[in-house]
DNA sequence: CTGAAAGCGCTAACAA
DNA sequence: TTGTTAGCGCTTTCAG
């Protein structure tokens, strides 16, 4: 047996099988040039000892790990949903998946993507998906795909959703229902997606000839807490809006909560539209009318694209924008 | 410059700074015995080239990576919440966090924990947290902590919540409100937590002298889809229950949805209690009465414990069961 | 068909 | 103060 407390290495297997480490390696990697019975003997020892090759040693040696990294700032509904899509895409590809989370410390820790990418790419991961990265100028040796990046024109390939159109659809839906005082609970100013969602809102208002009122826009920063405060301001105003378009579902749900606390009925007294279509939006009561962003598909596409890049296969479009669509549920009604 | 396309290595830095790789290593690791100006020069080159040490090479060499692995079967609200707690616990410890997801393929891929653990422990990660593992007999060289394991008596340290007491509290709450026909939407039979939650339900009924009726128990398997079907069965029965205790929040929310679709008001016509207290349960309308399981804290404690084990510090209790408590919200009312 | 040797990027003795 | 050397676990020529 090997020294207790240390892992089983290829040498332990070699010693026990009475062969060289090179032979064991050949068996593991199914190389030709190994006798039938040697093969069988080594296989037996491998399962006896429960040996698995060290991912680290393999990738150091091979410069290829068959592992894809997903780098996220935090684990919230959006990124969790995206990860499910990434998991879907990875199946059957021979790649494995690791997630690195900056642990929500995006504030104090700007450039976490850069650091992680440097430490991992080329060795542990063959490529990485960056989710809502804050930095854009990182030059990486390994392929990188960004999902929902912070600026519009990213150097590397990106996957996002049609935020502009989605926001327009949401606002038009409210207009169609007869609403004219439509408030917007905006997202984070540093995010491309938030800017486009607000632009779509304005465009839809303009197209309908409804004046844009600065006083009906509040910043919720994609954050439920902030948004609850902002929503309270909006809804306690004597000239309160009859509808709210929230920049994402989490803040839309927070808005509904506030409305109910204030004694307003949703959708009778207030219509609310969200954005994202996270699972929580459907479970919510009333179910949230929202803009579907195919989050899971975005995760899938990002991983698909990354794998093509890793294999140096051509990628049809390097900036992929997926369609958004309105999902009408129970949180909106005619004015 | 180094060969384009390959990562910046310690040798590139050494060459450019005109020193040996050993000196660069000393600078990186803040070892003594490096002249002021040499240090400065090397530092300058490091930032110029944007060099970061390869995690893989470091951990292969050191047998210490300062990385903790969290192995999850899938990414759903429970594991996502747990990850947040793990992220909380990791901050300031000098450890980094990687998550390996089996991608929800727990069915076809029994023993994923074993494989991942073997490939990673001893090299890439210094220890791992296994979330709801399906295998119990894995012998690992590196420290392992299991969260909410599938069987009761796990060989390695565990963190879970007091499922028995939580279920009793939930059921007693319904009994106190005067309910007598209390249904149970049970979880997965292979999970220790599910078994205990059902046991708590039965104990509470027995203590109150309310007969246990097999017909009021349905298996929801912790799954919203299955649970919706089961809930429909229960609620369309002429002798339908006046209250439902669901084995977790996701299925409780599904139950509320079904009830509303059937024209039942919650809580006026039907009281519903969940389990877990995931964020969605508070956002839900009406807000869900549930049993708080300190998921985030469980993640924290598991990581804390793991770090102590890695440091070979004594661990006070190796089987930690955290307290559960009833959180009364709006989904329950007197019969 | 099998093994010895080199080397992936890095660190820790030990020499110089 | 610095560089040389060995080796972590593995794969891959290249001899035997």
XYZ file of C-alpha atoms (C1' of nucleotides) in Angstrom:
702
model
C 0.000 0.000 0.000
C 0.993 3.573 -0.360
C 1.724 5.892 2.473
C -1.576 6.416 4.243
C -3.022 9.907 3.981
C -1.634 10.594 0.552
C -3.563 10.000 -2.615
C -3.174 6.958 -4.829
C -0.852 7.906 -7.658
C 0.020 6.309 -10.925
C 3.166 5.002 -9.254
C 1.209 3.122 -6.653
C -0.700 1.462 -9.443
C 2.469 0.720 -11.397
C 4.231 -0.771 -8.388
C 1.286 -2.972 -7.454
C 0.796 -4.156 -11.019
C 4.500 -4.735 -11.480
C 4.799 -2.464 -14.516
C 6.161 0.967 -15.236
C 4.208 4.155 -14.868
C 4.417 4.611 -18.638
C 2.473 1.424 -19.146
C -0.178 2.448 -16.676
C -0.499 5.734 -18.484
C -0.991 3.923 -21.754
C -3.709 1.814 -20.244
C -5.476 4.849 -18.823
C -5.329 6.644 -22.129
C -6.191 3.584 -24.169
C -3.013 3.774 -26.204
C -2.011 0.962 -28.488
C 0.942 -1.205 -27.724
C -0.122 -2.850 -24.496
C -0.536 -6.608 -24.212
C -4.000 -7.913 -23.433
C -3.078 -9.476 -20.127
C -0.963 -6.523 -19.000
C -3.891 -4.281 -19.723
C -6.246 -6.482 -17.727
C -3.863 -6.680 -14.801
C -3.411 -2.923 -14.672
C -7.152 -2.350 -14.986
C -7.697 -4.667 -12.075
C -5.249 -2.797 -9.889
C -6.791 0.511 -10.901
C -10.215 -0.489 -9.724
C -8.822 -2.261 -6.694
C -7.086 0.900 -5.559
C -9.842 3.184 -6.774
C -7.341 5.144 -8.754
C -8.321 8.225 -10.761
C -5.734 10.307 -12.561
C -5.016 13.661 -11.019
C -6.706 16.330 -13.054
C -3.985 18.746 -12.074
C -1.054 16.638 -13.170
C -2.805 15.723 -16.372
C -3.577 19.246 -17.381
C -0.151 20.502 -16.422
C 1.369 17.933 -18.693
C -1.136 18.044 -21.532
C -2.007 21.708 -21.653
C -5.448 20.382 -22.106
C -7.754 19.524 -19.269
C -11.106 19.037 -20.945
C -12.465 21.323 -18.334
C -14.392 24.489 -18.973
C -14.565 27.223 -16.398
C -17.567 29.390 -15.678
C -16.620 32.521 -13.813
C -19.439 34.240 -11.998
C -19.474 37.203 -9.676
C -22.151 35.771 -7.459
C -24.690 33.022 -7.284
C -28.154 34.460 -7.689
C -31.147 33.268 -9.728
C -29.745 34.548 -13.008
C -26.342 32.930 -12.747
C -27.753 29.764 -11.241
C -30.135 29.413 -14.166
C -27.321 30.078 -16.587
C -25.264 27.378 -14.960
C -28.040 24.888 -15.587
C -27.835 25.750 -19.270
C -24.083 25.374 -19.191
C -24.559 21.982 -17.606
C -26.972 21.009 -20.359
C -24.505 22.040 -23.043
C -21.593 20.222 -21.498
C -23.203 16.823 -21.486
C -21.822 14.437 -24.027
C -19.014 16.770 -25.031
C -16.365 15.114 -22.917
C -15.782 18.353 -21.073
C -16.235 18.864 -17.386
C -17.428 21.987 -15.695
C -16.047 24.053 -12.881
C -17.541 27.201 -11.512
C -15.544 29.911 -9.855
C -17.475 32.370 -7.834
C -16.081 35.677 -6.739
C -18.523 35.268 -3.885
C -20.516 38.400 -4.474
C -17.535 40.561 -3.668
C -17.670 42.321 -6.981
C -17.561 45.661 -5.241
C -14.289 45.280 -3.387
C -12.807 42.973 -5.908
C -12.799 44.538 -9.309
C -10.993 42.496 -11.857
C -11.600 39.141 -10.238
C -12.158 37.736 -13.715
C -8.704 38.777 -14.772
C -7.039 37.153 -11.826
C -8.951 33.919 -12.029
C -8.548 33.716 -15.754
C -4.798 34.167 -15.487
C -4.452 31.558 -12.817
C -6.562 28.998 -14.573
C -6.402 29.408 -18.299
C -3.781 27.451 -20.125
C -3.586 25.018 -17.272
C -6.737 24.085 -15.436
C -9.340 25.150 -17.941
C -9.272 25.055 -21.710
C -11.510 28.077 -21.890
C -13.921 30.093 -19.818
C -17.324 31.706 -19.835
C -17.374 35.051 -18.054
C -20.757 35.988 -16.664
C -21.476 39.728 -16.519
C -17.792 40.629 -16.448
C -16.801 44.056 -15.192
C -13.541 44.221 -17.080
C -13.306 44.176 -20.837
C -9.690 44.654 -21.687
C -8.415 41.302 -20.550
C -6.256 39.611 -23.078
C -6.420 35.900 -22.654
C -4.539 33.106 -24.296
C -7.433 30.712 -23.828
C -10.793 31.176 -25.525
C -13.242 33.279 -23.577
C -16.924 33.938 -24.097
C -18.703 36.697 -22.211
C -22.348 36.532 -21.215
C -24.186 39.800 -20.772
C -21.052 41.932 -20.577
C -20.954 45.343 -19.031
C -20.098 47.270 -22.133
C -21.539 47.039 -25.590
C -18.618 46.230 -27.801
C -16.643 43.506 -26.199
C -13.360 42.334 -27.612
C -14.254 38.707 -27.164
C -17.297 36.760 -28.292
C -20.467 37.462 -26.397
C -23.884 36.027 -25.774
C -26.715 38.205 -24.659
C -30.426 38.711 -25.202
C -32.267 41.358 -27.142
C -32.741 43.696 -24.234
C -33.853 46.617 -26.349
C -36.656 44.761 -28.032
C -37.669 43.037 -24.826
C -38.035 46.335 -23.029
C -40.012 47.731 -25.914
C -42.356 44.758 -25.859
C -42.889 45.110 -22.140
C -43.668 48.801 -22.377
C -45.889 48.373 -25.429
C -47.856 45.727 -23.564
C -48.592 48.209 -20.814
C -49.463 50.899 -23.331
C -51.812 48.515 -25.107
C -53.567 47.933 -21.839
C -54.247 51.643 -21.691
C -51.593 52.633 -19.189
C -50.098 56.068 -19.594
C -48.375 56.670 -16.291
C -45.813 53.921 -16.600
C -42.907 54.010 -14.201
C -39.553 52.357 -14.800
C -37.507 50.744 -12.081
C -34.120 50.856 -13.771
C -31.121 48.574 -13.332
C -27.446 49.344 -12.876
C -26.074 52.130 -14.987
C -22.827 50.270 -15.611
C -24.551 47.358 -17.270
C -25.219 47.322 -20.953
C -28.384 45.328 -20.406
C -29.791 47.946 -18.043
C -29.067 50.768 -20.446
C -30.811 48.994 -23.289
C -33.820 48.134 -21.172
C -34.271 51.746 -20.285
C -33.771 52.796 -23.887
C -36.463 50.371 -25.023
C -38.844 51.822 -22.463
C -38.236 55.337 -23.769
C -38.535 54.318 -27.382
C -41.862 52.631 -26.785
C -43.214 55.653 -24.954
C -42.036 57.952 -27.729
C -43.588 55.776 -30.420
C -46.898 55.955 -28.593
C -46.640 59.674 -28.123
C -46.502 59.381 -24.356
C -44.155 61.914 -22.809
C -41.203 60.556 -20.900
C -41.192 61.753 -17.307
C -37.953 61.725 -15.377
C -40.002 61.583 -12.179
C -41.316 58.151 -13.107
C -37.850 56.613 -13.336
C -36.104 55.252 -10.261
C -32.898 53.290 -10.017
C -33.323 49.886 -8.429
C -29.887 48.624 -9.380
C -31.223 45.115 -10.051
C -31.296 44.832 -6.266
C -34.455 43.830 -4.358
C -33.678 45.991 -1.331
C -32.935 49.159 -3.240
C -35.874 48.495 -5.485
C -38.291 48.100 -2.618
C -37.356 51.564 -1.391
C -37.648 53.039 -4.859
C -40.973 51.326 -5.425
C -42.315 52.693 -2.171
C -41.402 56.192 -3.289
C -43.136 55.721 -6.597
C -46.253 54.144 -5.174
C -46.817 56.509 -2.293
C -46.740 59.500 -4.607
C -50.161 61.124 -4.970
C -49.753 60.922 -8.709
C -48.574 57.349 -8.559
C -48.122 55.322 -11.732
C -50.695 52.757 -12.799
C -47.974 50.453 -14.043
C -44.337 49.688 -13.333
C -41.810 48.185 -15.691
C -39.033 46.736 -13.548
C -35.606 46.108 -15.034
C -35.557 42.531 -13.821
C -37.778 39.982 -12.124
C -36.239 40.173 -8.693
C -37.038 43.854 -8.510
C -40.471 43.332 -10.067
C -41.303 40.874 -7.328
C -40.055 43.327 -4.734
C -42.338 45.939 -6.295
C -45.344 43.654 -6.005
C -44.543 43.049 -2.367
C -44.380 46.757 -1.664
C -47.611 47.373 -3.529
C -49.424 44.750 -1.493
C -48.085 46.173 1.735
C -49.441 49.542 0.688
C -52.833 47.991 0.168
C -52.700 48.103 -3.598
C -54.003 45.116 -5.487
C -51.960 43.644 -8.331
C -52.976 43.819 -11.113
C -56.238 45.652 -10.336
C -54.598 48.779 -8.938
C -51.139 48.338 -10.320
C -49.729 46.430 -13.256
C -46.166 45.147 -12.972
C -43.899 43.776 -15.688
C -40.523 42.237 -15.022
C -37.611 41.062 -17.113
C -35.679 37.764 -17.184
C -38.374 35.191 -16.579
C -36.514 33.523 -13.756
C -38.346 30.534 -12.248
C -39.466 32.608 -9.281
C -41.491 34.833 -11.577
C -43.842 32.012 -12.510
C -44.178 30.763 -8.951
C -44.975 34.215 -7.685
C -48.601 35.088 -6.937
C -49.914 36.676 -9.024
C -47.645 35.126 -11.613
C -45.468 37.833 -13.062
C -45.892 39.161 -16.567
C -42.335 39.416 -17.751
C -39.958 39.381 -20.688
C -38.520 36.009 -21.300
C -34.797 35.981 -21.641
C -33.680 32.473 -22.534
C -31.176 32.386 -19.712
C -30.650 28.695 -19.799
C -30.197 28.802 -23.564
C -27.741 31.634 -23.157
C -25.674 29.419 -20.921
C -25.913 26.637 -23.458
C -24.952 28.832 -26.381
C -22.045 30.356 -24.527
C -20.669 26.919 -23.763
C -21.333 25.699 -27.308
C -19.490 28.670 -28.694
C -16.640 28.215 -26.279
C -16.227 24.586 -27.215
C -16.121 25.497 -30.885
C -13.479 28.083 -30.145
C -11.466 25.563 -28.155
C -11.635 23.140 -31.057
C -10.706 25.991 -33.371
C -13.850 25.399 -35.332
C -15.446 28.341 -37.090
C -18.078 30.211 -35.129
C -20.875 31.607 -37.253
C -21.559 34.652 -35.125
C -19.288 35.822 -32.379
C -21.810 38.237 -30.943
C -24.940 36.272 -30.396
C -28.087 38.038 -29.327
C -30.970 35.777 -28.478
C -34.571 36.767 -28.944
C -36.670 37.956 -26.049
C -40.419 37.659 -25.874
C -43.230 38.870 -23.725
C -44.774 36.380 -21.336
C -48.158 37.613 -20.202
C -49.209 36.275 -16.842
C -51.312 37.665 -14.071
C -49.577 40.817 -12.884
C -50.871 43.091 -15.638
C -54.411 44.244 -16.456
C -56.153 47.055 -18.315
C -55.967 50.344 -16.530
C 7.842 38.437 -25.403
C 6.864 34.858 -25.047
C 5.454 32.696 -27.754
C 2.063 34.142 -28.556
C -0.854 31.950 -27.652
C 0.788 30.378 -24.663
C 0.397 31.669 -21.162
C 2.936 33.847 -19.395
C 4.985 31.586 -17.176
C 7.398 32.193 -14.387
C 10.202 31.688 -16.893
C 9.005 34.516 -19.075
C 9.092 36.738 -16.045
C 12.534 35.492 -15.017
C 13.968 35.987 -18.490
C 12.604 39.470 -18.850
C 13.747 40.497 -15.378
C 17.132 38.912 -15.888
C 16.924 36.657 -12.851
C 16.333 32.980 -12.193
C 12.928 31.433 -11.810
C 13.741 30.685 -8.180
C 14.095 34.375 -7.484
C 10.787 35.118 -9.118
C 9.200 32.408 -7.017
C 10.650 33.982 -3.888
C 9.229 37.332 -4.860
C 5.812 35.855 -5.513
C 5.785 34.040 -2.216
C 7.274 36.919 -0.285
C 10.234 34.901 0.911
C 13.175 36.585 2.598
C 16.505 36.836 0.911
C 15.723 38.999 -2.053
C 17.374 42.385 -2.540
C 15.136 45.423 -2.527
C 15.852 46.445 -6.068
C 15.661 42.918 -7.452
C 12.269 42.578 -5.828
C 11.098 45.845 -7.343
C 12.346 44.915 -10.785
C 10.642 41.538 -10.693
C 7.427 43.073 -9.415
C 7.508 45.524 -12.279
C 7.891 42.765 -14.844
C 5.116 40.773 -13.194
C 2.630 43.562 -13.561
C 3.930 44.487 -16.980
C 3.303 40.981 -18.243
C 0.169 40.501 -16.172
C 1.603 37.333 -14.729
C -0.318 35.178 -12.283
C 1.058 31.893 -11.028
C -0.611 28.805 -12.411
C -2.885 27.357 -9.802
C -2.295 23.933 -11.251
C 1.475 24.007 -11.126
C 1.412 25.470 -7.648
C -0.869 22.884 -6.221
C 0.940 20.034 -7.920
C 4.133 21.177 -6.318
C 2.835 22.219 -2.925
C 0.176 19.603 -2.308
C -1.735 22.558 -1.096
C -3.849 24.732 -3.300
C -5.783 26.819 -0.829
C -8.818 25.870 -2.804
C -11.913 24.237 -1.416
C -14.235 22.274 -3.626
C -17.998 22.197 -3.326
C -19.479 19.229 -5.121
C -23.147 19.533 -5.967
C -25.448 17.321 -7.940
C -27.363 20.191 -9.431
C -27.887 23.885 -9.090
C -31.309 24.599 -7.660
C -32.438 27.054 -4.974
C -31.154 24.914 -2.132
C -27.639 24.386 -3.439
C -27.398 27.934 -4.752
C -28.288 29.256 -1.326
C -25.805 26.936 0.274
C -23.116 28.181 -2.061
C -23.746 31.707 -0.908
C -23.091 30.575 2.639
C -19.946 28.819 1.518
C -18.870 32.040 -0.138
C -19.494 33.907 3.095
C -17.405 31.464 5.063
C -14.529 31.515 2.642
C -13.935 35.228 2.773
C -10.858 36.224 4.680
C -9.663 32.664 5.067
C -7.228 32.766 2.172
C -9.056 29.920 0.504
C -10.687 30.086 -2.884
C -13.797 28.264 -3.953
C -14.581 26.032 -6.865
C -17.875 24.350 -7.519
C -18.245 21.136 -9.412
C -21.672 20.342 -10.622
C -22.735 16.960 -11.797
C -25.208 18.904 -13.884
C -28.342 17.362 -12.515
C -27.451 14.003 -13.929
C -27.599 12.319 -10.588
C -29.781 9.605 -11.997
C -27.517 8.286 -14.703
C -24.371 9.189 -12.922
C -24.268 7.588 -9.550
C -20.987 8.046 -7.831
C -20.050 11.316 -9.437
C -18.810 12.475 -6.053
C -16.370 9.629 -5.883
C -14.912 10.314 -9.281
C -14.601 14.030 -8.822
C -13.198 13.637 -5.370
C -10.548 11.244 -6.581
C -9.504 13.432 -9.430
C -9.333 16.574 -7.368
C -8.469 15.850 -3.800
C -4.834 15.904 -2.895
C -4.089 18.049 -5.860
C -6.555 20.691 -6.884
C -8.549 21.011 -3.712
C -7.449 20.729 -0.123
C -10.838 19.418 0.878
C -14.405 19.233 -0.302
C -17.972 19.763 0.762
C -20.347 17.185 -0.663
C -23.906 18.410 -1.013
C -26.576 15.738 -0.653
C -24.227 12.954 -1.677
C -25.665 9.690 -2.890
C -22.678 7.565 -1.970
C -21.478 7.138 1.556
C -18.650 4.677 1.440
C -16.074 6.838 -0.215
C -12.753 6.845 1.490
C -10.928 10.039 0.848
C -7.470 11.180 1.708
C -8.540 14.801 1.843
C -11.004 16.099 4.405
C -14.628 15.875 3.369
C -17.764 17.302 4.918
C -21.208 16.183 3.793
C -24.251 18.412 3.831
C -27.637 16.775 4.166
C -26.448 13.299 3.251
C -28.692 10.587 1.974
C -28.263 8.216 4.846
C -28.356 8.832 8.512
C -24.997 7.705 9.789
C -22.342 9.043 7.545
C -18.728 8.056 7.933
C -17.506 11.595 7.473
C -18.508 14.774 9.243
C -21.899 16.130 8.354
C -23.947 19.269 8.591
C -27.699 19.134 8.461
C -30.739 20.711 10.047
C -33.136 19.382 12.620
C -35.610 17.989 10.138
C -37.556 16.001 12.710
C -38.233 18.916 14.999
C -38.933 21.227 12.070
C -41.570 18.916 10.703
C -43.130 18.571 14.123
C -43.270 22.345 14.524
C -44.907 22.728 11.142
C -47.528 20.116 11.862
C -48.181 21.386 15.385
C -48.724 24.858 13.968
C -51.463 23.509 11.730
C -52.957 21.535 14.572
C -52.945 24.621 16.775
C -54.902 26.440 14.103
C -57.556 23.779 14.448
C -56.749 21.736 11.360
C -57.411 18.033 11.560
C -57.330 16.917 7.959
C -53.683 17.720 7.328
C -52.121 16.254 4.211
C -48.420 15.665 3.710
C -46.668 16.119 0.416
C -43.624 13.956 1.083
C -40.105 14.184 -0.356
C -37.786 11.585 -1.780
C -37.696 8.292 0.042
C -33.947 7.943 -0.409
C -33.194 11.127 1.445
C -32.688 11.156 5.159
C -34.199 14.624 5.382
C -37.403 13.482 3.698
C -37.773 10.525 5.993
C -37.353 12.664 9.085
C -39.808 15.270 7.848
C -42.440 12.641 7.410
C -41.657 11.129 10.775
C -42.086 14.521 12.435
C -45.456 14.908 10.791
C -46.596 11.550 12.116
C -45.285 12.184 15.603
C -47.084 15.500 15.847
C -50.341 13.967 14.692
C -49.966 11.143 17.165
C -49.205 13.512 20.034
C -52.391 15.426 19.237
C -54.411 12.264 18.992
C -55.171 12.823 15.341
C -55.228 9.572 13.381
C -52.670 9.215 10.617
C -54.333 8.630 7.263
C -52.340 7.034 4.492
C -54.717 8.634 2.017
C -53.541 12.079 3.036
C -49.918 11.381 2.135
C -48.622 11.834 -1.391
C -45.076 11.676 -2.673
C -43.919 14.869 -4.322
C -40.276 13.868 -4.493
C -39.148 17.442 -3.715
C -40.086 18.108 -7.336
C -42.493 20.892 -8.339
C -43.938 18.999 -11.289
C -44.638 15.793 -9.437
C -45.941 17.751 -6.503
C -48.377 19.727 -8.602
C -49.934 16.487 -9.777
C -50.040 15.084 -6.269
C -51.510 18.306 -4.912
C -54.231 18.260 -7.545
C -55.178 14.771 -6.471
C -55.361 15.791 -2.854
C -57.283 18.971 -3.450
C -59.869 17.634 -5.854
C -60.828 14.906 -3.443
C -64.322 15.454 -2.022
C -62.868 14.988 1.437
C -59.958 17.286 0.683
C -57.590 18.370 3.441
C -57.872 21.808 5.003
C -54.110 22.050 5.252
C -51.041 20.700 3.489
C -47.580 20.257 4.892
C -45.180 20.127 1.954
C -41.754 18.563 2.357
C -40.028 21.606 0.923
C -40.778 25.112 -0.258
C -40.628 24.441 -3.951
C -43.383 21.891 -3.631
C -45.333 24.076 -1.203
C -45.339 26.861 -3.773
C -46.475 24.410 -6.418
C -49.289 23.383 -4.087
C -50.426 26.986 -3.677
C -50.439 27.406 -7.428
C -52.606 24.346 -7.867
C -54.962 25.472 -5.129
C -55.428 28.854 -6.755
C -56.072 27.248 -10.107
C -58.750 25.150 -8.480
C -60.376 28.278 -7.131
C -59.321 27.699 -3.551
C -58.134 30.694 -1.583
C -54.946 30.453 0.422
C -55.037 30.607 3.381
C -58.829 31.007 3.712
C -59.716 27.667 2.125
C -56.389 25.933 2.420
C -53.404 26.399 4.693
C -49.995 25.484 3.328
C -46.702 25.064 5.170
C -43.386 24.507 3.462
C -39.881 23.617 4.532
C -36.501 25.225 3.823
C -37.308 28.913 3.793
C -35.679 29.529 0.458
C -35.821 33.168 -0.710
C -38.682 32.400 -3.057
C -40.895 31.468 -0.130
C -40.870 35.020 1.221
C -41.400 36.593 -2.181
C -44.321 34.346 -2.874
C -47.843 35.730 -2.518
C -49.191 34.963 -0.024
C -45.839 34.678 1.692
C -45.287 31.105 2.654
C -45.401 29.874 6.220
C -42.455 27.549 6.368
C -39.790 25.950 8.496
C -36.588 27.850 8.419
C -33.597 25.749 7.680
C -30.521 27.930 7.936
C -29.278 26.891 4.509
C -26.789 29.635 4.169
C -25.472 28.948 7.644
C -25.234 25.275 6.808
C -22.976 26.191 3.927
C -20.941 28.383 6.221
C -20.615 25.760 8.918
C -19.676 23.065 6.457
C -16.889 25.213 5.087
C -15.794 26.280 8.565
C -15.624 22.670 9.617
C -13.772 21.698 6.483
C -11.192 24.400 7.014
C -10.620 23.249 10.577
C -10.175 19.721 9.328
C -7.733 20.888 6.683
C -5.755 22.724 9.328
C -5.977 19.638 11.504
C -7.600 21.675 14.216
C -10.017 19.955 16.552
C -13.646 20.012 15.528
C -16.040 20.197 18.442
C -18.855 18.247 16.814
C -18.452 16.278 13.629
C -22.163 15.792 13.132
C -23.653 19.209 13.322
C -27.408 19.577 13.310
C -28.625 23.135 13.127
C -31.867 24.250 14.662
C -34.959 24.730 12.582
C -37.740 27.089 13.460
C -41.209 27.892 12.298
C -41.651 31.053 10.267
C -45.288 32.048 10.244
C -46.276 34.078 7.220
C -49.453 34.417 5.251
C -50.207 30.965 3.889
C -51.751 29.543 7.053
C -54.913 30.488 8.927
C -57.352 28.960 11.414
C -59.574 26.347 9.897
C 5.326 -4.757 -26.043
C 7.642 -2.281 -22.296
C 10.432 1.091 -19.699
C 13.730 4.971 -19.078
C 13.958 9.793 -19.473
C 12.466 14.404 -20.256
C 9.563 18.023 -19.087
C 4.787 20.727 -18.139
C 5.155 25.353 -14.173
C 6.273 25.800 -9.938
C 8.720 25.675 -5.034
C 12.140 24.373 -1.579
C 16.341 22.710 -0.221
C 21.002 23.527 -0.798
C 25.252 25.619 -2.964
C 27.693 29.238 -4.598
C 21.618 37.521 -2.196
C 21.224 34.475 -5.961
C 21.119 30.298 -8.861
C 21.224 25.256 -9.364
C 18.876 21.128 -8.679
C 15.333 17.928 -7.734
C 10.757 16.579 -8.042
C 5.199 17.037 -7.448
C 1.946 13.251 -11.048
C 1.471 12.668 -15.365
C 2.252 11.771 -20.721
C 5.131 11.052 -24.524
C 8.920 10.209 -27.421
C 12.373 6.913 -28.133
C 15.351 2.910 -27.030
C 15.498 -1.659 -25.686
